[in-house]
């Protein structure tokens, strides 16, 4: 039983395929991802044919078939990232103590959160750009994984423990 997935390569996008390493280049930059895994290396075949990438398998295992869809989705996300990019908007909300968000290099610090003296810090993943305007934070980048993880890190930085969330509604929350 042969299963195959195909990804069309749009105009203006160059894709290099070296074994299981995929490099996508577009107008916004380039992304590189290695899909090699000892669990699937023997079962999955990736080929570049004209203006499409073919991902196929002869295996009957469900996990291998599921991996075809995963690889296809990641390649489509890489193509969208180098053409359009990804944006996540977050909102700064505080009821008790006004806190500030400062960016210094590859680190974001949240000062005066719930009146704490020490700042809470988190890292910016990959080549994401963070912009703070008033009570809105915008995270932009070409990698969906990096933008999502950076915004999740910002949310997680202001996570409140051992307090009633109905009363202490302070934090950084994802809007879009």
PDB file of C-alpha atoms in Angstrom:
ATOM      1  CA  UNK A   1       0.000   0.000   0.000  1.00  0.00           C
ATOM      2  CA  UNK A   2       1.582   3.240  -1.159  1.00  0.00           C
ATOM      3  CA  UNK A   3       0.676   6.561   0.457  1.00  0.00           C
ATOM      4  CA  UNK A   4       1.897   9.875  -0.920  1.00  0.00           C
ATOM      5  CA  UNK A   5       1.544  13.564  -0.062  1.00  0.00           C
ATOM      6  CA  UNK A   6       2.543  16.373  -2.424  1.00  0.00           C
ATOM      7  CA  UNK A   7       3.396  19.976  -1.601  1.00  0.00           C
ATOM      8  CA  UNK A   8       3.184  22.511  -4.428  1.00  0.00           C
ATOM      9  CA  UNK A   9       6.007  25.078  -4.489  1.00  0.00           C
ATOM     10  CA  UNK A  10       4.632  28.577  -5.251  1.00  0.00           C
ATOM     11  CA  UNK A  11       6.407  31.081  -7.509  1.00  0.00           C
ATOM     12  CA  UNK A  12       9.148  33.085  -5.795  1.00  0.00           C
ATOM     13  CA  UNK A  13       9.994  30.280  -3.362  1.00  0.00           C
ATOM     14  CA  UNK A  14      13.121  28.148  -3.597  1.00  0.00           C
ATOM     15  CA  UNK A  15      13.233  24.845  -1.761  1.00  0.00           C
ATOM     16  CA  UNK A  16      16.382  22.778  -1.347  1.00  0.00           C
ATOM     17  CA  UNK A  17      15.996  19.165  -0.288  1.00  0.00           C
ATOM     18  CA  UNK A  18      19.029  17.322   1.058  1.00  0.00           C
ATOM     19  CA  UNK A  19      17.936  13.893   2.285  1.00  0.00           C
ATOM     20  CA  UNK A  20      15.529  14.883   5.118  1.00  0.00           C
ATOM     21  CA  UNK A  21      16.784  18.464   5.501  1.00  0.00           C
ATOM     22  CA  UNK A  22      14.470  21.063   3.932  1.00  0.00           C
ATOM     23  CA  UNK A  23      15.568  24.658   3.304  1.00  0.00           C
ATOM     24  CA  UNK A  24      12.885  27.144   2.196  1.00  0.00           C
ATOM     25  CA  UNK A  25      13.893  30.589   0.880  1.00  0.00           C
ATOM     26  CA  UNK A  26      11.445  33.400   0.162  1.00  0.00           C
ATOM     27  CA  UNK A  27      11.040  37.170   0.230  1.00  0.00           C
ATOM     28  CA  UNK A  28      11.078  37.452   4.056  1.00  0.00           C
ATOM     29  CA  UNK A  29      14.062  35.175   4.668  1.00  0.00           C
ATOM     30  CA  UNK A  30      14.930  31.509   4.853  1.00  0.00           C
ATOM     31  CA  UNK A  31      14.012  28.627   7.148  1.00  0.00           C
ATOM     32  CA  UNK A  32      15.703  25.282   7.575  1.00  0.00           C
ATOM     33  CA  UNK A  33      14.331  22.171   9.257  1.00  0.00           C
ATOM     34  CA  UNK A  34      15.633  18.626   9.572  1.00  0.00           C
ATOM     35  CA  UNK A  35      12.943  15.927   9.503  1.00  0.00           C
ATOM     36  CA  UNK A  36      15.360  13.019  10.018  1.00  0.00           C
ATOM     37  CA  UNK A  37      14.253  10.620  12.726  1.00  0.00           C
ATOM     38  CA  UNK A  38      15.589   7.146  13.449  1.00  0.00           C
ATOM     39  CA  UNK A  39      11.972   5.952  13.784  1.00  0.00           C
ATOM     40  CA  UNK A  40      10.945   6.972  10.250  1.00  0.00           C
ATOM     41  CA  UNK A  41      14.181   7.322   8.259  1.00  0.00           C
ATOM     42  CA  UNK A  42      13.862   3.966   6.486  1.00  0.00           C
ATOM     43  CA  UNK A  43      10.131   4.257   5.794  1.00  0.00           C
ATOM     44  CA  UNK A  44       9.703   7.793   4.407  1.00  0.00           C
ATOM     45  CA  UNK A  45      10.944   8.953   0.989  1.00  0.00           C
ATOM     46  CA  UNK A  46      11.199  12.677   0.173  1.00  0.00           C
ATOM     47  CA  UNK A  47      11.823  13.829  -3.418  1.00  0.00           C
ATOM     48  CA  UNK A  48      11.734  17.137  -5.266  1.00  0.00           C
ATOM     49  CA  UNK A  49       9.983  16.897  -8.631  1.00  0.00           C
ATOM     50  CA  UNK A  50       9.737  20.062 -10.777  1.00  0.00           C
ATOM     51  CA  UNK A  51       7.688  22.504  -8.678  1.00  0.00           C
ATOM     52  CA  UNK A  52       6.536  20.112  -5.953  1.00  0.00           C
ATOM     53  CA  UNK A  53       7.866  18.019  -3.119  1.00  0.00           C
ATOM     54  CA  UNK A  54       6.693  14.430  -2.873  1.00  0.00           C
ATOM     55  CA  UNK A  55       6.598  12.685   0.515  1.00  0.00           C
ATOM     56  CA  UNK A  56       5.744   8.989   0.295  1.00  0.00           C
ATOM     57  CA  UNK A  57       5.865   5.692   2.155  1.00  0.00           C
ATOM     58  CA  UNK A  58       5.296   2.001   1.516  1.00  0.00           C
ATOM     59  CA  UNK A  59       4.799   1.278   5.213  1.00  0.00           C
ATOM     60  CA  UNK A  60       1.467   0.194   6.678  1.00  0.00           C
ATOM     61  CA  UNK A  61       2.206   1.598  10.145  1.00  0.00           C
ATOM     62  CA  UNK A  62      -0.194   4.330  11.304  1.00  0.00           C
ATOM     63  CA  UNK A  63       2.570   6.432  12.875  1.00  0.00           C
ATOM     64  CA  UNK A  64       4.513   6.540   9.622  1.00  0.00           C
ATOM     65  CA  UNK A  65       1.393   7.558   7.671  1.00  0.00           C
ATOM     66  CA  UNK A  66       0.654  10.263  10.248  1.00  0.00           C
ATOM     67  CA  UNK A  67       4.228  11.531   9.909  1.00  0.00           C
ATOM     68  CA  UNK A  68       3.623  12.213   6.194  1.00  0.00           C
ATOM     69  CA  UNK A  69       0.882  14.699   7.081  1.00  0.00           C
ATOM     70  CA  UNK A  70       3.051  16.248   9.785  1.00  0.00           C
ATOM     71  CA  UNK A  71       5.967  16.811   7.408  1.00  0.00           C
ATOM     72  CA  UNK A  72       3.583  18.246   4.778  1.00  0.00           C
ATOM     73  CA  UNK A  73       2.066  20.660   7.332  1.00  0.00           C
ATOM     74  CA  UNK A  74       5.507  21.812   8.526  1.00  0.00           C
ATOM     75  CA  UNK A  75       6.665  22.495   4.960  1.00  0.00           C
ATOM     76  CA  UNK A  76       3.459  24.465   4.230  1.00  0.00           C
ATOM     77  CA  UNK A  77       4.018  26.479   7.440  1.00  0.00           C
ATOM     78  CA  UNK A  78       7.599  27.206   6.340  1.00  0.00           C
ATOM     79  CA  UNK A  79       6.363  28.391   2.919  1.00  0.00           C
ATOM     80  CA  UNK A  80       3.753  30.662   4.526  1.00  0.00           C
ATOM     81  CA  UNK A  81       6.370  32.003   6.955  1.00  0.00           C
ATOM     82  CA  UNK A  82       8.863  33.060   4.280  1.00  0.00           C
ATOM     83  CA  UNK A  83       6.127  34.698   2.171  1.00  0.00           C
ATOM     84  CA  UNK A  84       3.748  36.310   4.697  1.00  0.00           C
ATOM     85  CA  UNK A  85       5.269  35.786   8.142  1.00  0.00           C
ATOM     86  CA  UNK A  86       3.453  35.165  11.417  1.00  0.00           C
ATOM     87  CA  UNK A  87       2.104  37.653  13.964  1.00  0.00           C
ATOM     88  CA  UNK A  88       0.755  37.102  17.478  1.00  0.00           C
ATOM     89  CA  UNK A  89      -0.818  39.898  19.521  1.00  0.00           C
ATOM     90  CA  UNK A  90      -0.820  39.844  23.308  1.00  0.00           C
ATOM     91  CA  UNK A  91      -2.455  42.193  25.803  1.00  0.00           C
ATOM     92  CA  UNK A  92      -1.038  43.427  29.103  1.00  0.00           C
ATOM     93  CA  UNK A  93      -3.747  43.368  31.792  1.00  0.00           C
ATOM     94  CA  UNK A  94      -3.346  44.542  35.385  1.00  0.00           C
ATOM     95  CA  UNK A  95      -5.819  45.310  38.164  1.00  0.00           C
ATOM     96  CA  UNK A  96      -3.625  45.730  41.234  1.00  0.00           C
ATOM     97  CA  UNK A  97      -0.073  46.776  40.385  1.00  0.00           C
ATOM     98  CA  UNK A  98       0.856  48.372  37.054  1.00  0.00           C
ATOM     99  CA  UNK A  99       3.734  46.419  35.530  1.00  0.00           C
ATOM    100  CA  UNK A 100       6.047  47.169  32.637  1.00  0.00           C
ATOM    101  CA  UNK A 101       7.544  44.994  29.916  1.00  0.00           C
ATOM    102  CA  UNK A 102      11.084  45.776  28.736  1.00  0.00           C
ATOM    103  CA  UNK A 103      13.072  44.185  25.931  1.00  0.00           C
ATOM    104  CA  UNK A 104      16.851  43.969  26.125  1.00  0.00           C
ATOM    105  CA  UNK A 105      18.557  41.930  23.429  1.00  0.00           C
ATOM    106  CA  UNK A 106      17.132  38.404  23.386  1.00  0.00           C
ATOM    107  CA  UNK A 107      15.474  38.751  26.793  1.00  0.00           C
ATOM    108  CA  UNK A 108      12.150  40.189  27.954  1.00  0.00           C
ATOM    109  CA  UNK A 109      11.709  41.317  31.558  1.00  0.00           C
ATOM    110  CA  UNK A 110       8.417  41.982  33.335  1.00  0.00           C
ATOM    111  CA  UNK A 111       8.955  44.503  36.148  1.00  0.00           C
ATOM    112  CA  UNK A 112       6.700  45.106  39.192  1.00  0.00           C
ATOM    113  CA  UNK A 113       4.354  42.198  38.409  1.00  0.00           C
ATOM    114  CA  UNK A 114       2.007  41.934  41.439  1.00  0.00           C
ATOM    115  CA  UNK A 115       4.381  44.296  43.266  1.00  0.00           C
ATOM    116  CA  UNK A 116       7.308  41.860  43.123  1.00  0.00           C
ATOM    117  CA  UNK A 117      10.733  43.443  43.519  1.00  0.00           C
ATOM    118  CA  UNK A 118      12.613  41.039  41.257  1.00  0.00           C
ATOM    119  CA  UNK A 119      11.724  41.127  37.550  1.00  0.00           C
ATOM    120  CA  UNK A 120      10.392  38.019  35.836  1.00  0.00           C
ATOM    121  CA  UNK A 121      12.442  37.175  32.727  1.00  0.00           C
ATOM    122  CA  UNK A 122      11.961  35.083  29.617  1.00  0.00           C
ATOM    123  CA  UNK A 123      13.854  34.501  26.374  1.00  0.00           C
ATOM    124  CA  UNK A 124      12.987  35.422  22.798  1.00  0.00           C
ATOM    125  CA  UNK A 125      13.195  32.290  20.658  1.00  0.00           C
ATOM    126  CA  UNK A 126      14.798  32.391  17.192  1.00  0.00           C
ATOM    127  CA  UNK A 127      14.602  35.552  15.080  1.00  0.00           C
ATOM    128  CA  UNK A 128      11.325  36.876  16.519  1.00  0.00           C
ATOM    129  CA  UNK A 129      10.787  40.601  16.854  1.00  0.00           C
ATOM    130  CA  UNK A 130       8.815  41.937  19.829  1.00  0.00           C
ATOM    131  CA  UNK A 131       7.196  45.353  19.864  1.00  0.00           C
ATOM    132  CA  UNK A 132       5.521  46.866  22.942  1.00  0.00           C
ATOM    133  CA  UNK A 133       3.031  49.714  22.412  1.00  0.00           C
ATOM    134  CA  UNK A 134       1.115  50.740  25.511  1.00  0.00           C
ATOM    135  CA  UNK A 135      -0.731  47.653  26.714  1.00  0.00           C
ATOM    136  CA  UNK A 136      -0.216  45.604  23.519  1.00  0.00           C
ATOM    137  CA  UNK A 137       2.674  43.310  22.647  1.00  0.00           C
ATOM    138  CA  UNK A 138       3.213  42.166  19.045  1.00  0.00           C
ATOM    139  CA  UNK A 139       5.421  39.153  18.307  1.00  0.00           C
ATOM    140  CA  UNK A 140       6.378  38.743  14.626  1.00  0.00           C
ATOM    141  CA  UNK A 141       8.646  36.348  12.773  1.00  0.00           C
ATOM    142  CA  UNK A 142       8.918  33.905   9.899  1.00  0.00           C
ATOM    143  CA  UNK A 143       8.912  30.685  11.933  1.00  0.00           C
ATOM    144  CA  UNK A 144       5.519  29.632  13.296  1.00  0.00           C
ATOM    145  CA  UNK A 145       7.216  27.520  15.973  1.00  0.00           C
ATOM    146  CA  UNK A 146       9.406  30.382  17.231  1.00  0.00           C
ATOM    147  CA  UNK A 147       6.590  32.977  17.246  1.00  0.00           C
ATOM    148  CA  UNK A 148       4.254  30.594  19.070  1.00  0.00           C
ATOM    149  CA  UNK A 149       6.863  29.577  21.643  1.00  0.00           C
ATOM    150  CA  UNK A 150       7.933  33.177  22.316  1.00  0.00           C
ATOM    151  CA  UNK A 151       4.325  34.272  22.888  1.00  0.00           C
ATOM    152  CA  UNK A 152       3.726  31.232  25.124  1.00  0.00           C
ATOM    153  CA  UNK A 153       6.854  32.126  27.122  1.00  0.00           C
ATOM    154  CA  UNK A 154       5.510  35.663  27.636  1.00  0.00           C
ATOM    155  CA  UNK A 155       2.146  34.311  28.827  1.00  0.00           C
ATOM    156  CA  UNK A 156       3.831  31.772  31.096  1.00  0.00           C
ATOM    157  CA  UNK A 157       6.068  34.442  32.651  1.00  0.00           C
ATOM    158  CA  UNK A 158       3.050  36.121  34.248  1.00  0.00           C
ATOM    159  CA  UNK A 159       1.384  32.907  35.417  1.00  0.00           C
ATOM    160  CA  UNK A 160      -0.034  33.365  38.927  1.00  0.00           C
ATOM    161  CA  UNK A 161       0.274  30.596  41.510  1.00  0.00           C
ATOM    162  CA  UNK A 162      -1.577  30.258  44.822  1.00  0.00           C
ATOM    163  CA  UNK A 163      -3.917  33.211  44.259  1.00  0.00           C
ATOM    164  CA  UNK A 164      -7.548  33.332  43.189  1.00  0.00           C
ATOM    165  CA  UNK A 165      -7.605  33.903  39.373  1.00  0.00           C
ATOM    166  CA  UNK A 166     -11.086  35.467  39.646  1.00  0.00           C
ATOM    167  CA  UNK A 167      -9.627  38.310  41.693  1.00  0.00           C
ATOM    168  CA  UNK A 168      -6.025  38.490  40.431  1.00  0.00           C
ATOM    169  CA  UNK A 169      -6.636  38.832  36.696  1.00  0.00           C
ATOM    170  CA  UNK A 170      -3.212  40.343  36.034  1.00  0.00           C
ATOM    171  CA  UNK A 171      -0.997  38.972  33.287  1.00  0.00           C
ATOM    172  CA  UNK A 172      -0.166  38.875  29.599  1.00  0.00           C
ATOM    173  CA  UNK A 173      -2.842  37.205  27.479  1.00  0.00           C
ATOM    174  CA  UNK A 174      -3.009  36.208  23.820  1.00  0.00           C
ATOM    175  CA  UNK A 175      -5.483  38.151  21.672  1.00  0.00           C
ATOM    176  CA  UNK A 176      -4.919  36.925  18.124  1.00  0.00           C
TER     177      UNK A 176
END
